[in-house]
Coordinates of C-alpha atoms in Angstrom, one line a residue:
M26 CA -16.6 17.2 6.6
T27 CA -15.9 16.0 3.3
T28 CA -18.1 15.0 0.6
M29 CA -18.4 11.6 -0.1
W30 CA -17.9 10.6 -3.9
N31 CA -20.2 8.1 -3.5
Q32 CA -22.2 8.4 -0.5
R33 CA -24.8 5.9 -1.7
A34 CA -21.9 2.9 -1.4
E35 CA -20.0 4.7 1.1
A36 CA -22.8 4.8 4.0
M37 CA -24.4 2.1 2.7
S38 CA -26.5 0.1 5.7
P39 CA -24.7 -3.0 6.7
D40 CA -27.6 -4.8 6.5
E41 CA -28.4 -3.5 2.3
R42 CA -24.2 -4.0 2.3
A43 CA -24.5 -7.9 3.5
A44 CA -26.9 -8.1 1.1
L45 CA -24.7 -7.2 -1.8
H46 CA -22.0 -9.1 -1.3
S47 CA -23.9 -12.6 -1.2
E48 CA -25.4 -11.8 -4.4
R49 CA -21.8 -10.6 -6.2
L50 CA -20.5 -13.3 -4.0
S51 CA -22.2 -15.7 -5.9
A52 CA -22.7 -14.4 -9.0
L53 CA -18.6 -14.1 -8.9
V54 CA -18.7 -18.0 -7.7
A55 CA -20.1 -19.3 -10.8
R56 CA -18.6 -17.0 -13.6
L57 CA -14.8 -18.1 -12.0
R58 CA -16.4 -21.5 -12.5
D59 CA -18.0 -20.9 -15.9
R60 CA -14.8 -18.5 -17.1
N61 CA -11.4 -20.4 -15.1
P62 CA -10.3 -24.1 -15.2
M63 CA -7.8 -23.4 -12.8
Y64 CA -10.9 -22.1 -9.6
R65 CA -13.4 -24.6 -11.6
E66 CA -11.0 -27.7 -10.9
R67 CA -10.5 -26.0 -6.9
L68 CA -13.9 -25.2 -6.3
D69 CA -14.6 -29.1 -7.2
Q70 CA -12.5 -29.8 -5.2
A71 CA -13.7 -27.5 -1.8
G72 CA -17.3 -29.1 -3.1
V73 CA -18.5 -26.3 -4.0
E74 CA -21.2 -27.8 -6.8
E75 CA -22.2 -25.7 -10.3
G76 CA -24.9 -24.1 -9.8
A77 CA -24.9 -23.6 -5.9
T78 CA -25.5 -19.9 -4.1
V79 CA -22.7 -19.5 -2.7
G80 CA -23.3 -16.7 0.3
L81 CA -21.3 -15.2 3.3
D82 CA -22.2 -17.9 5.8
D83 CA -19.4 -20.0 2.8
L84 CA -16.8 -17.7 2.6
G85 CA -14.6 -19.4 5.0
S86 CA -14.8 -23.1 2.7
L87 CA -13.9 -21.4 -0.4
P88 CA -10.4 -22.1 -1.3
F89 CA -7.6 -18.7 -1.8
T90 CA -5.8 -17.6 -4.6
T91 CA -1.9 -16.6 -4.3
K92 CA 0.6 -14.5 -6.4
R93 CA 2.5 -18.0 -6.9
D94 CA -1.4 -19.0 -9.2
L95 CA -0.7 -15.6 -11.4
W96 CA 3.2 -16.0 -11.6
D97 CA 2.5 -20.3 -12.5
R98 CA -0.5 -18.6 -15.3
Y99 CA 1.6 -15.9 -16.7
P100 CA 0.6 -13.8 -19.1
W101 CA -3.1 -14.6 -19.7
G102 CA -3.5 -17.7 -17.9
M103 CA -6.4 -16.3 -15.0
L104 CA -8.6 -14.4 -17.5
T105 CA -12.1 -14.6 -16.8
V106 CA -12.6 -12.6 -20.5
P107 CA -11.3 -13.5 -24.5
R108 CA -7.9 -11.8 -24.2
E109 CA -9.3 -9.2 -27.1
E110 CA -11.4 -7.5 -24.6
V111 CA -7.9 -6.6 -21.9
V112 CA -7.7 -2.8 -23.0
R113 CA -4.8 -2.6 -20.2
V114 CA -2.5 -4.4 -18.8
H115 CA -0.2 -3.4 -15.3
G116 CA 1.6 -5.1 -13.1
S117 CA 4.5 -5.3 -10.6
S118 CA 8.2 -7.4 -10.2
G119 CA 8.4 -10.6 -9.4
T120 CA 10.7 -13.4 -8.5
G121 CA 13.4 -14.2 -11.2
G122 CA 12.4 -11.1 -13.6
R123 CA 9.1 -12.3 -14.0
P124 CA 6.8 -9.5 -13.3
T125 CA 3.0 -10.1 -12.1
L126 CA 0.9 -8.9 -14.9
V127 CA -3.1 -8.4 -15.0
G128 CA -5.1 -7.0 -17.5
Y129 CA -7.7 -4.6 -17.0
T130 CA -10.9 -4.1 -19.7
R131 CA -13.0 -0.6 -20.3
A132 CA -15.2 -1.6 -17.2
D133 CA -11.8 -2.3 -15.2
I134 CA -10.6 0.7 -15.5
A135 CA -13.7 2.8 -15.2
L136 CA -14.2 1.0 -11.6
W137 CA -10.4 1.4 -11.0
A138 CA -11.3 5.6 -11.3
E139 CA -14.2 5.1 -9.7
V140 CA -12.7 4.0 -6.2
C141 CA -9.5 5.8 -6.6
A142 CA -12.1 9.7 -6.7
R143 CA -13.5 8.2 -3.1
A144 CA -10.1 8.2 -2.3
L145 CA -9.6 11.6 -2.9
G146 CA -13.1 12.2 -1.8
C147 CA -11.8 11.4 1.3
A148 CA -9.0 13.5 0.7
G149 CA -11.1 16.6 0.7
A150 CA -10.6 17.0 -3.1
G151 CA -13.8 18.0 -5.5
P152 CA -13.9 19.6 -9.2
G153 CA -10.9 21.9 -9.8
T154 CA -9.3 20.7 -7.0
V155 CA -5.3 21.1 -8.4
T156 CA -4.0 17.7 -7.2
H157 CA -0.5 16.5 -8.2
V158 CA 0.0 13.2 -9.6
A159 CA 4.1 12.3 -8.2
Y160 CA 3.8 8.4 -9.0
G161 CA 5.4 7.2 -11.7
Y162 CA 3.0 5.9 -14.5
G163 CA 3.8 2.4 -16.7
L164 CA 3.3 -0.5 -15.8
F165 CA 3.1 0.5 -12.0
T166 CA -0.3 1.3 -11.1
G167 CA 0.1 4.5 -8.5
G168 CA 0.1 7.2 -11.7
L169 CA -2.9 6.2 -13.8
G170 CA -5.2 5.3 -11.0
L171 CA -5.3 8.4 -9.3
H172 CA -4.4 9.7 -12.4
G173 CA -7.6 8.9 -13.7
G174 CA -9.6 9.0 -10.2
A175 CA -9.2 12.9 -10.4
E176 CA -9.8 13.3 -13.6
L177 CA -14.0 11.3 -13.8
M178 CA -13.6 13.5 -10.3
G179 CA -13.3 16.8 -12.8
C180 CA -9.7 17.7 -10.7
T181 CA -7.5 20.2 -12.5
V182 CA -5.0 16.9 -13.0
V183 CA -1.0 17.8 -12.7
P184 CA 0.7 14.5 -14.1
A185 CA 4.1 14.9 -13.0
S186 CA 5.4 11.8 -12.1
S187 CA 8.1 10.8 -10.4
G188 CA 12.1 12.2 -10.3
Q189 CA 13.3 15.8 -11.0
S190 CA 11.9 16.6 -7.8
A191 CA 13.7 20.2 -8.2
R192 CA 10.8 21.0 -10.9
Q193 CA 8.5 19.5 -9.1
V194 CA 8.6 21.5 -5.9
L195 CA 8.4 24.9 -8.5
L196 CA 5.4 22.7 -9.7
L197 CA 3.5 22.1 -6.4
R198 CA 3.9 26.3 -5.8
D199 CA 3.2 27.4 -8.5
L200 CA 0.4 25.6 -9.2
G201 CA -1.2 25.7 -6.0
A202 CA -1.1 21.5 -5.7
E203 CA -4.0 21.2 -2.8
V204 CA -3.2 17.0 -2.8
L205 CA 0.1 16.0 -3.6
C206 CA 0.1 11.8 -4.5
C207 CA 2.9 10.4 -3.6
T208 CA 4.9 7.4 -1.6
P209 CA 5.7 8.0 1.7
S210 CA 9.2 8.6 1.1
Y211 CA 9.1 10.8 -1.5
A212 CA 7.4 13.1 0.3
A213 CA 9.5 13.1 2.8
R214 CA 12.1 13.7 -0.7
L215 CA 10.1 16.8 -1.3
G216 CA 9.6 18.1 2.0
E217 CA 13.9 18.3 2.0
V218 CA 13.8 19.8 -2.0
L219 CA 11.5 22.3 -0.3
V220 CA 14.5 23.3 2.2
E221 CA 17.2 23.3 -0.7
E222 CA 15.6 25.3 -3.1
G223 CA 14.0 27.9 -0.4
I224 CA 10.3 27.6 -1.1
G225 CA 7.9 27.9 2.0
L226 CA 5.8 26.0 3.8
G227 CA 3.8 29.6 3.4
E228 CA 4.1 29.5 -0.2
L229 CA 2.3 26.1 -0.5
R230 CA -1.2 25.1 -0.8
L231 CA -1.1 21.5 -0.1
R232 CA -3.8 20.6 1.9
A233 CA -3.6 16.5 1.4
G234 CA -1.1 13.6 0.7
I235 CA -2.9 10.6 -0.4
L236 CA 0.6 8.6 0.6
G237 CA 0.7 4.7 -0.8
A238 CA 2.9 1.8 -2.1
E239 CA 4.8 1.4 0.6
P240 CA 4.0 0.7 4.3
W241 CA 4.8 3.5 6.2
T242 CA 3.9 4.3 10.3
A243 CA 2.5 7.2 12.5
A244 CA 5.6 8.3 12.9
M245 CA 6.7 9.0 9.2
R246 CA 3.2 11.2 9.1
A247 CA 4.3 13.2 11.4
K248 CA 7.6 14.0 9.9
I249 CA 5.8 14.5 6.3
E250 CA 3.1 16.4 8.0
A251 CA 5.6 18.9 9.3
L252 CA 7.9 18.4 6.2
L253 CA 5.1 19.6 3.7
G254 CA 2.5 21.4 6.1
L255 CA -0.4 19.0 5.3
K256 CA -2.4 15.9 6.1
A257 CA -0.9 12.9 5.2
L258 CA -3.2 10.4 4.4
D259 CA -2.6 6.5 3.7
I260 CA -4.3 4.4 0.0
Y261 CA -4.0 0.6 -0.2
G262 CA -3.9 -0.9 -3.0
L263 CA -2.3 -3.5 -5.3
S264 CA -2.8 -4.7 -9.1
E265 CA -3.5 -7.9 -8.3
I266 CA -6.6 -6.3 -7.3
I267 CA -7.0 -3.5 -8.7
G268 CA -4.6 -1.1 -8.2
P269 CA -4.8 1.9 -5.0
G270 CA -7.9 2.3 -4.4
V271 CA -8.9 -0.7 -2.5
A272 CA -9.2 1.5 0.6
C273 CA -8.1 5.1 1.9
E274 CA -7.8 7.0 4.9
C275 CA -10.0 10.2 4.8
V276 CA -9.1 13.5 6.5
E277 CA -11.3 13.9 9.7
A278 CA -10.4 10.5 11.5
Q279 CA -6.9 9.8 9.9
N280 CA -7.6 6.2 11.3
G281 CA -7.9 3.7 9.5
L282 CA -8.6 3.0 5.9
H283 CA -11.9 2.7 4.3
V284 CA -12.0 -0.6 2.6
N285 CA -14.7 0.1 -1.1
E286 CA -16.7 -2.5 0.4
D287 CA -19.6 -2.9 -2.4
H288 CA -16.4 -4.3 -4.6
F289 CA -13.5 -5.7 -2.1
L290 CA -15.1 -8.3 0.1
V291 CA -11.7 -8.2 2.5
E292 CA -11.2 -11.1 5.3
V293 CA -8.4 -10.8 7.9
V294 CA -7.2 -14.5 8.9
D295 CA -3.9 -16.4 10.5
P296 CA -1.1 -16.5 8.5
S297 CA -0.3 -19.7 9.3
S298 CA -3.3 -21.2 9.6
G299 CA -5.8 -19.6 6.8
A300 CA -8.3 -19.2 9.3
P301 CA -10.0 -16.3 10.4
V302 CA -8.9 -13.6 13.3
P303 CA -11.7 -12.1 15.3
P304 CA -12.0 -8.2 14.7
G305 CA -9.6 -5.6 15.9
T306 CA -7.0 -8.9 15.6
V307 CA -3.6 -8.1 13.1
G308 CA -3.2 -10.4 10.7
E309 CA -2.8 -11.1 6.4
L310 CA -5.6 -9.4 4.2
V311 CA -7.6 -11.4 1.9
F312 CA -9.4 -10.0 -0.8
T313 CA -12.2 -10.9 -3.3
T314 CA -13.0 -8.2 -6.2
L315 CA -16.4 -8.9 -6.6
T316 CA -17.0 -7.0 -9.5
R317 CA -13.9 -6.9 -11.6
E318 CA -14.0 -8.7 -15.8
A319 CA -11.0 -9.5 -16.7
M320 CA -8.9 -10.8 -13.9
P321 CA -11.5 -11.2 -11.0
V322 CA -9.6 -13.4 -7.4
L323 CA -11.0 -15.2 -4.9
R324 CA -9.8 -14.8 -1.6
Y325 CA -6.2 -13.4 -2.7
R326 CA -3.7 -13.8 0.3
T327 CA -2.1 -10.2 -0.4
G328 CA 0.7 -11.0 2.3
D329 CA -0.2 -7.9 3.9
I330 CA -0.6 -7.4 7.6
A331 CA -3.6 -5.4 9.3
S332 CA -6.5 -5.5 11.1
L333 CA -9.9 -4.7 10.1
D334 CA -12.1 -2.0 12.2
R335 CA -16.1 -1.8 11.6
S336 CA -16.8 0.7 14.9
P337 CA -18.1 4.0 13.4
C338 CA -15.9 7.1 12.1
P339 CA -16.3 10.5 12.6
C340 CA -16.9 11.0 8.2
G341 CA -19.7 9.3 8.4
R342 CA -18.4 6.8 6.2
T343 CA -20.5 2.9 6.6
L344 CA -17.4 1.0 5.7
A345 CA -14.4 -1.0 7.4
R346 CA -11.6 0.4 8.8
M347 CA -7.9 -1.5 7.7
S348 CA -6.0 -0.8 9.7
K349 CA -2.3 0.5 8.3
V350 CA 0.0 -2.3 7.1
V351 CA 2.2 -3.0 9.6
G352 CA 4.9 -5.8 7.3
R353 CA 4.1 -8.5 5.5
A354 CA 3.9 -12.2 6.3
D355 CA 7.7 -12.1 3.9
D356 CA 9.3 -9.2 4.9
M357 CA 9.7 -9.9 8.9
L358 CA 13.7 -10.4 9.6
V359 CA 14.6 -12.6 12.1
I360 CA 17.6 -11.1 13.7
R361 CA 19.8 -13.0 16.7
G362 CA 15.9 -15.3 17.5
V363 CA 14.0 -12.3 17.1
N364 CA 11.3 -11.4 15.4
V365 CA 11.2 -8.0 14.2
Y366 CA 9.0 -5.7 11.9
P367 CA 10.5 -2.8 9.8
S368 CA 7.3 -1.4 10.3
E369 CA 8.8 -1.4 14.5
V370 CA 12.5 0.0 13.7
E371 CA 10.9 3.5 11.8
A372 CA 8.8 3.8 14.4
V373 CA 11.6 4.1 17.0
L374 CA 13.4 6.4 15.3
L375 CA 11.3 8.9 13.2
A376 CA 9.5 9.4 17.0
E377 CA 13.1 11.0 18.3
P378 CA 13.0 14.7 16.9
A379 CA 16.9 14.6 16.3
I380 CA 16.3 11.7 13.2
G381 CA 15.7 12.5 9.9
A382 CA 12.8 10.7 7.7
Q383 CA 15.8 8.3 5.9
Y384 CA 17.4 5.8 7.3
L385 CA 18.1 2.2 6.1
L386 CA 18.4 -1.6 8.1
V387 CA 21.1 -3.2 6.9
V388 CA 21.3 -7.0 7.6
D389 CA 24.4 -9.2 8.4
S390 CA 23.5 -12.6 6.4
T391 CA 27.5 -13.6 7.3
E392 CA 27.0 -14.6 11.1
T393 CA 25.3 -18.0 11.7
M394 CA 22.6 -15.7 13.3
P395 CA 21.7 -12.5 11.1
S396 CA 22.6 -9.5 13.1
L397 CA 21.0 -5.7 12.5
V398 CA 22.7 -2.7 11.7
V399 CA 20.2 0.7 12.1
V400 CA 21.4 3.6 9.6
C401 CA 19.6 7.0 10.1
E402 CA 20.5 10.6 9.6
L403 CA 20.5 13.1 11.8
A404 CA 18.3 16.0 10.4
D405 CA 18.7 19.0 9.2
G406 CA 18.9 21.3 11.2
S407 CA 18.5 19.7 14.7
G408 CA 21.8 20.3 16.3
G409 CA 21.8 17.1 17.5
D410 CA 24.6 15.0 19.2
A411 CA 25.6 12.4 17.4
E412 CA 26.6 10.0 20.3
R413 CA 23.8 11.2 22.7
T414 CA 21.1 10.3 19.6
R415 CA 22.7 6.9 18.5
A416 CA 22.4 5.6 22.3
D417 CA 19.2 7.1 23.2
I418 CA 17.8 4.9 19.9
S419 CA 19.9 1.8 21.2
V420 CA 17.8 2.5 24.4
A421 CA 14.4 2.9 22.6
L422 CA 15.2 -0.1 19.8
E423 CA 15.9 -2.5 22.8
R424 CA 12.8 -1.6 24.9
R425 CA 10.8 -2.2 21.6
L426 CA 12.1 -5.1 19.9
A427 CA 13.5 -6.9 23.1
L428 CA 17.4 -6.9 21.3
R429 CA 19.4 -4.5 20.4
P430 CA 20.9 -3.5 17.1
E431 CA 23.1 -1.4 15.9
V432 CA 22.7 2.1 15.8
R433 CA 24.9 4.1 13.0
V434 CA 23.9 8.2 13.0
V435 CA 25.2 9.7 10.3
P436 CA 25.1 13.5 8.8
G437 CA 22.0 14.5 7.0
G438 CA 22.6 13.7 3.3
T439 CA 24.9 10.9 3.4
L440 CA 22.1 8.2 2.4
P441 CA 21.4 7.7 -1.1
R442 CA 17.8 9.4 -2.3
V443 CA 14.6 7.7 -4.4
E444 CA 13.6 9.8 -6.3
V445 CA 11.9 7.5 -9.0
G446 CA 10.2 3.8 -7.6
K447 CA 10.2 2.5 -4.4
V448 CA 12.2 3.1 -1.5
Q449 CA 14.1 0.1 -0.6
R450 CA 14.8 0.3 3.5
V451 CA 16.4 -3.1 3.9
V452 CA 19.1 -4.5 2.2
H453 CA 21.5 -7.5 3.2
R454 CA 25.1 -7.3 4.1
T455 CA 27.2 -10.9 2.4
G456 CA 29.8 -12.1 1.7
D457 CA 30.2 -10.9 -1.4
H458 CA 28.4 -7.2 -0.7
D459 CA 28.9 -4.8 2.2
P460 CA 26.8 -2.5 1.4
L461 CA 27.9 0.0 4.4
Q462 CA 31.5 0.2 3.1
G463 CA 29.4 1.6 -0.1
L464 CA 27.7 4.4 2.0
G465 CA 31.5 4.9 3.9
V466 CA 29.4 4.2 7.7

């Protein structure tokens, strides 16, 4: 069993946690009213009077926050501290080239390191553990987030960032990395490069991977674990909440991500109505940042689709566990009238042993009712028959989706690889652009 980084917080009793939530939620609402005009107006509209004590029973009556609120108040309009107290800015790309920017105070940076250290603890890391961070560094929160958590824990950090994959696998071997932190798609890419460089799994010491920033399936987990010889753990976060470290899977169970509930109050609501859904039901994740200083958010609608499980975990943590994100409320594809999440297609593709980890979904938007072309690669060394594999996948997709998209099976190495940033799994064919032509498939 792994050692918890902060046992008091991670194994708190339900009654203690409920009392802490009520105390911190009431303090947060008072602070937002006092320091942010948008929240003051919305709390007034919701009938929350100044000085009122707000408890967990009142949560559903409090206003939501959305990404549009951040965009409309770009760049500093969501702060609740003087701008001079912001020591760092992170963010992600937004619509029309306008990023979503988020400020951090020194206390926020310390909080972020704390929750990332807990994630590393979930992976079995401890002082001296060689931790290879291959997330990108910069405005993207991945690299600096896990880096800070690893340094706080006392790990030996390799700040490799992303790209230059041949050098990365040499560093993994030569420095004896035990924990790898990167996106799932880049982990799969590193597995390919190991083969290209002639490095066997027996030459590595990897035990766990902390993989996030992209939705990925259990089937992708199995592929990555086979490629790298480690236990692949999901980590969740977004810059609007803190960055990675909001929740992470434990190595004992690999069955749901432990939410750091002392800092992040989590709900699941119906994406359409905003009403709460029963435990275990899939819906939209909503987070309230109970302790963040520079830019706290109240009931932030993430757009990420998942469920919550509050049953006991073998690791001993009492934190609620969120499921893997099955998709986003805004990434659902409507193909000939059928709702399709890309993760459903991935689950079918990667369950086929003859198929590798790389694939591309091409939505043909030139038709009145959009159609879907699924492009996937034969796994290196599988010796698979492309036509037979194509037929098998077509049948499996029809069973899963109640829809039979066009399937194209191509040789390994055909699809572009992502060395830096997040992988793009869905592209659109329009009258002006045909991504299939560019691939030669």
